[in-house]
Structure formats: C-alpha cells, structure tokens
PDB file of C-alpha atoms in Angstrom:
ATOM      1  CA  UNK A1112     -43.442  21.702 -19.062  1.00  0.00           C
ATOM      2  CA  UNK A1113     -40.062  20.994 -20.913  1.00  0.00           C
ATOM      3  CA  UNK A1114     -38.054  17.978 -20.897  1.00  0.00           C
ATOM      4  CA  UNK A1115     -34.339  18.495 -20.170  1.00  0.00           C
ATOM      5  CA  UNK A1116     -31.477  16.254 -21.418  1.00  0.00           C
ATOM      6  CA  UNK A1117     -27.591  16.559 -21.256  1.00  0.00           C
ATOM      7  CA  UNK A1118     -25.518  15.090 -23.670  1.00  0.00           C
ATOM      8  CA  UNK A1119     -22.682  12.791 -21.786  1.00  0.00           C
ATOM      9  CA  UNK A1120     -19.666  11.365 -23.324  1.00  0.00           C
ATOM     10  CA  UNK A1121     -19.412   7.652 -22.598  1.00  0.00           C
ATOM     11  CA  UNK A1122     -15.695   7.447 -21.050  1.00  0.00           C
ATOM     12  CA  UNK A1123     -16.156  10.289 -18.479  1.00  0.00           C
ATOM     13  CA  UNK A1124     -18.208   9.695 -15.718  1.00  0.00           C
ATOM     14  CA  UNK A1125     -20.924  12.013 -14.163  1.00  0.00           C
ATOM     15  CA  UNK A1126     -22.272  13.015 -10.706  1.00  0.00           C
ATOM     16  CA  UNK A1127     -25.507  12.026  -9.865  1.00  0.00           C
ATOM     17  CA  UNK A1128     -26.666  15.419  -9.247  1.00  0.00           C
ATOM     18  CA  UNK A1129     -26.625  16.746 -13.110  1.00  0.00           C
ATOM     19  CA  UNK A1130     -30.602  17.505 -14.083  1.00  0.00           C
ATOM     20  CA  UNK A1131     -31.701  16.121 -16.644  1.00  0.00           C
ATOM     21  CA  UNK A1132     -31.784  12.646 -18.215  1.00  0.00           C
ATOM     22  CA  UNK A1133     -28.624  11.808 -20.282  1.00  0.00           C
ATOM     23  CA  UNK A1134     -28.258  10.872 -23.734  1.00  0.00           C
ATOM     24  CA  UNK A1135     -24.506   9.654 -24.312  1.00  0.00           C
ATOM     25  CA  UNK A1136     -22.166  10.093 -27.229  1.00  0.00           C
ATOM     26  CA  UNK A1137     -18.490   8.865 -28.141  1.00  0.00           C
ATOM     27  CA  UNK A1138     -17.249  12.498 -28.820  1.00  0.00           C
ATOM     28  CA  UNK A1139     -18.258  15.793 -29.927  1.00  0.00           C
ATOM     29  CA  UNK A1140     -18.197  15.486 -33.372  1.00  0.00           C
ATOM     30  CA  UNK A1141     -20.466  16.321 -35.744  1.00  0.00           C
ATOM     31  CA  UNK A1142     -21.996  13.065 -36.321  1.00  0.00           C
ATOM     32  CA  UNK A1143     -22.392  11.730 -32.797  1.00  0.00           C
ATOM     33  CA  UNK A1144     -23.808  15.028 -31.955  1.00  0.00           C
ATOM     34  CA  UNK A1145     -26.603  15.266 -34.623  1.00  0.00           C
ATOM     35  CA  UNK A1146     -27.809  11.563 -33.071  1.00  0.00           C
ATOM     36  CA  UNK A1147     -27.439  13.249 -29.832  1.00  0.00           C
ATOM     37  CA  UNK A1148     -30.191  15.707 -31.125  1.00  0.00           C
ATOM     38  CA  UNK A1149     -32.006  13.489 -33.289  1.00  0.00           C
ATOM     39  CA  UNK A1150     -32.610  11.787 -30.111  1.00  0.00           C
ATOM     40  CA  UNK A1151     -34.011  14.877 -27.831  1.00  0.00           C
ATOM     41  CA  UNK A1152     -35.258  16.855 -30.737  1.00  0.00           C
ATOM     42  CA  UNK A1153     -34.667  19.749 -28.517  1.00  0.00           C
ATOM     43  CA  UNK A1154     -36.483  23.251 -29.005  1.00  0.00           C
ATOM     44  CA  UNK A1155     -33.467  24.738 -27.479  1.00  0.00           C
ATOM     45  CA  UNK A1156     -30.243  23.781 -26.892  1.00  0.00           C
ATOM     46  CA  UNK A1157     -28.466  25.365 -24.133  1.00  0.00           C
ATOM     47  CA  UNK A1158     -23.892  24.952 -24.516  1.00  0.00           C
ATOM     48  CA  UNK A1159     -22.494  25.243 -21.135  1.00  0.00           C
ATOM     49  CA  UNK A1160     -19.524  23.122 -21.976  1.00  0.00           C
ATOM     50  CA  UNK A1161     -16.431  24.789 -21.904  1.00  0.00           C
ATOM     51  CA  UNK A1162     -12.538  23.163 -21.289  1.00  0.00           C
ATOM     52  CA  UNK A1163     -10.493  25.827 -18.965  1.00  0.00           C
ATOM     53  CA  UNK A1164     -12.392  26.522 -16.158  1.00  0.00           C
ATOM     54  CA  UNK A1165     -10.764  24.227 -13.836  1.00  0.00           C
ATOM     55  CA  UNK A1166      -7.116  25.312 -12.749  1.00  0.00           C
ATOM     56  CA  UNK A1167      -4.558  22.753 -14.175  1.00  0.00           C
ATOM     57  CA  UNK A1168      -7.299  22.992 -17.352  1.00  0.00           C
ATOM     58  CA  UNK A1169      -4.631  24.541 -19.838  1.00  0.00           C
ATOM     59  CA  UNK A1170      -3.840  21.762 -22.576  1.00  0.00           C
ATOM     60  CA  UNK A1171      -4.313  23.495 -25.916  1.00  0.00           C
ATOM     61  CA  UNK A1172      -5.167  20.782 -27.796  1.00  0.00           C
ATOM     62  CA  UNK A1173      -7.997  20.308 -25.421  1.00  0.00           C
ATOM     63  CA  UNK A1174      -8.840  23.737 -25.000  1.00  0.00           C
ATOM     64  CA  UNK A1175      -9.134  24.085 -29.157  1.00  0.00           C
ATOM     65  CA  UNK A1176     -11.196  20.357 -29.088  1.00  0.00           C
ATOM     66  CA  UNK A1177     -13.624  21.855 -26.425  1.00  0.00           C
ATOM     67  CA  UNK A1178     -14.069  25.567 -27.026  1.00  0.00           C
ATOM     68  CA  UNK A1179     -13.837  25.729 -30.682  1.00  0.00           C
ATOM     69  CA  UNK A1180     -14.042  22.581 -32.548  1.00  0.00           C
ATOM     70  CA  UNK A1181     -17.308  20.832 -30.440  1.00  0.00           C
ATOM     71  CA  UNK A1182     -19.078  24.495 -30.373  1.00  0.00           C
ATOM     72  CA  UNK A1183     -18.742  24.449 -34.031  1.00  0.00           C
ATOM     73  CA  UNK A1184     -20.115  21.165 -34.144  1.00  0.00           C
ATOM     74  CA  UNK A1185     -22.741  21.600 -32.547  1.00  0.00           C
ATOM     75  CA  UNK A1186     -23.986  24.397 -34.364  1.00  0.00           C
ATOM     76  CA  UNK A1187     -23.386  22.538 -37.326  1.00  0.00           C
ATOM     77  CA  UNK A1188     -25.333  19.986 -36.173  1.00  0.00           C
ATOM     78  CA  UNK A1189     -28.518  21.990 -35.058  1.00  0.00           C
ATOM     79  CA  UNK A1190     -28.594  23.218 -38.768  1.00  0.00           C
ATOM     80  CA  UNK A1191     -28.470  20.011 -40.042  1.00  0.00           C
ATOM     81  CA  UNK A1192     -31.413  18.891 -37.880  1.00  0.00           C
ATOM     82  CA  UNK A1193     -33.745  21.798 -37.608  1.00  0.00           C
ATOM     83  CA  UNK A1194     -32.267  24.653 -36.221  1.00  0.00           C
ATOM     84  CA  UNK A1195     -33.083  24.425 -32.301  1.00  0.00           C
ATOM     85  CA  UNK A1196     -32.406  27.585 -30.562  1.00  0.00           C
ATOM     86  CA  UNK A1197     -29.206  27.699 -29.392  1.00  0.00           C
ATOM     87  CA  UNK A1198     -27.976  29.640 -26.180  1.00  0.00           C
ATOM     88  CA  UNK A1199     -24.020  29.187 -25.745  1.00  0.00           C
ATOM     89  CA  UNK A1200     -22.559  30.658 -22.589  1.00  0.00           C
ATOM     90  CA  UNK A1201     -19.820  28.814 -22.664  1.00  0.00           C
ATOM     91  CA  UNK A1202     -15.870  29.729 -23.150  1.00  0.00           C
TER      92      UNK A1202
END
C-alpha cells in the first residue's frame, strides 16, 4: 500500500531496473533535496546512497560530498519538511 520514489540526479543516468518512480534533482543539497521531498511527502525515507562501494570509488572529495555532506542534508531537509522517518544504511 505505499508508494515508493527514488530521488535521481539529472546528469547520471539510471538502469531501468531501480523500483520506484523517480523524482530528479541537480545535487544533493539542501534545497534541491527538500523539493525532492516536498514532492513525495514521504512517511519514510530510506538513505541507501553511499560513494565507496565500488573499487576505484576512493576520491575524497567525493567520498566527503556523498557520505557526509548529502546525509546531512538530507536530514536537514526532513526537519525542515516534517520529519519523515528516516532509515540510513548507508556508508
């Protein structure tokens, strides 16, 4: 009974085979990903993303922009917009 959406960044591209119907953002900051939510008005949200899983994955800059700056973000943004659940397995 839920609806499922993934949030996709517009200059990477996606398999088909990702569940869920995607609602796209520029980056992962704050402001694109409050829209992102505003959007879904998600119950929960469910942070699988994570930069260093893939071998060759080891640019810091990256790593920091993925794993620390967009997880912030995001939890920023859920505050800011009513406090879904969040579930982060992520790095």
């Amino acid at each position: 009974g839920y609806e499922l959406y993934r949030y996709c960044l517009r200059s990477r591209s996606y398999s088909r085979r990702l569940v869920g119907a995607p609602v796209f953002g520029d980056s992962f900051k704050k402001e694109d990903l409050v829209r992102a939510l505003q959007h879904a008005e998600p119950t929960f949200v469910i942070h699988l993303a994570s930069a260093g899983v893939l071998a060759g994955d080891n640019d810091p800059e990256t790593l920091y922009e993925v794993n620390v700056e967009a997880t912030k973000n995001l939890v920023e943004a859920i505050a800011e917009t009513g406090g879904a659940n969040l579930n982060h397995a992520g790095a």
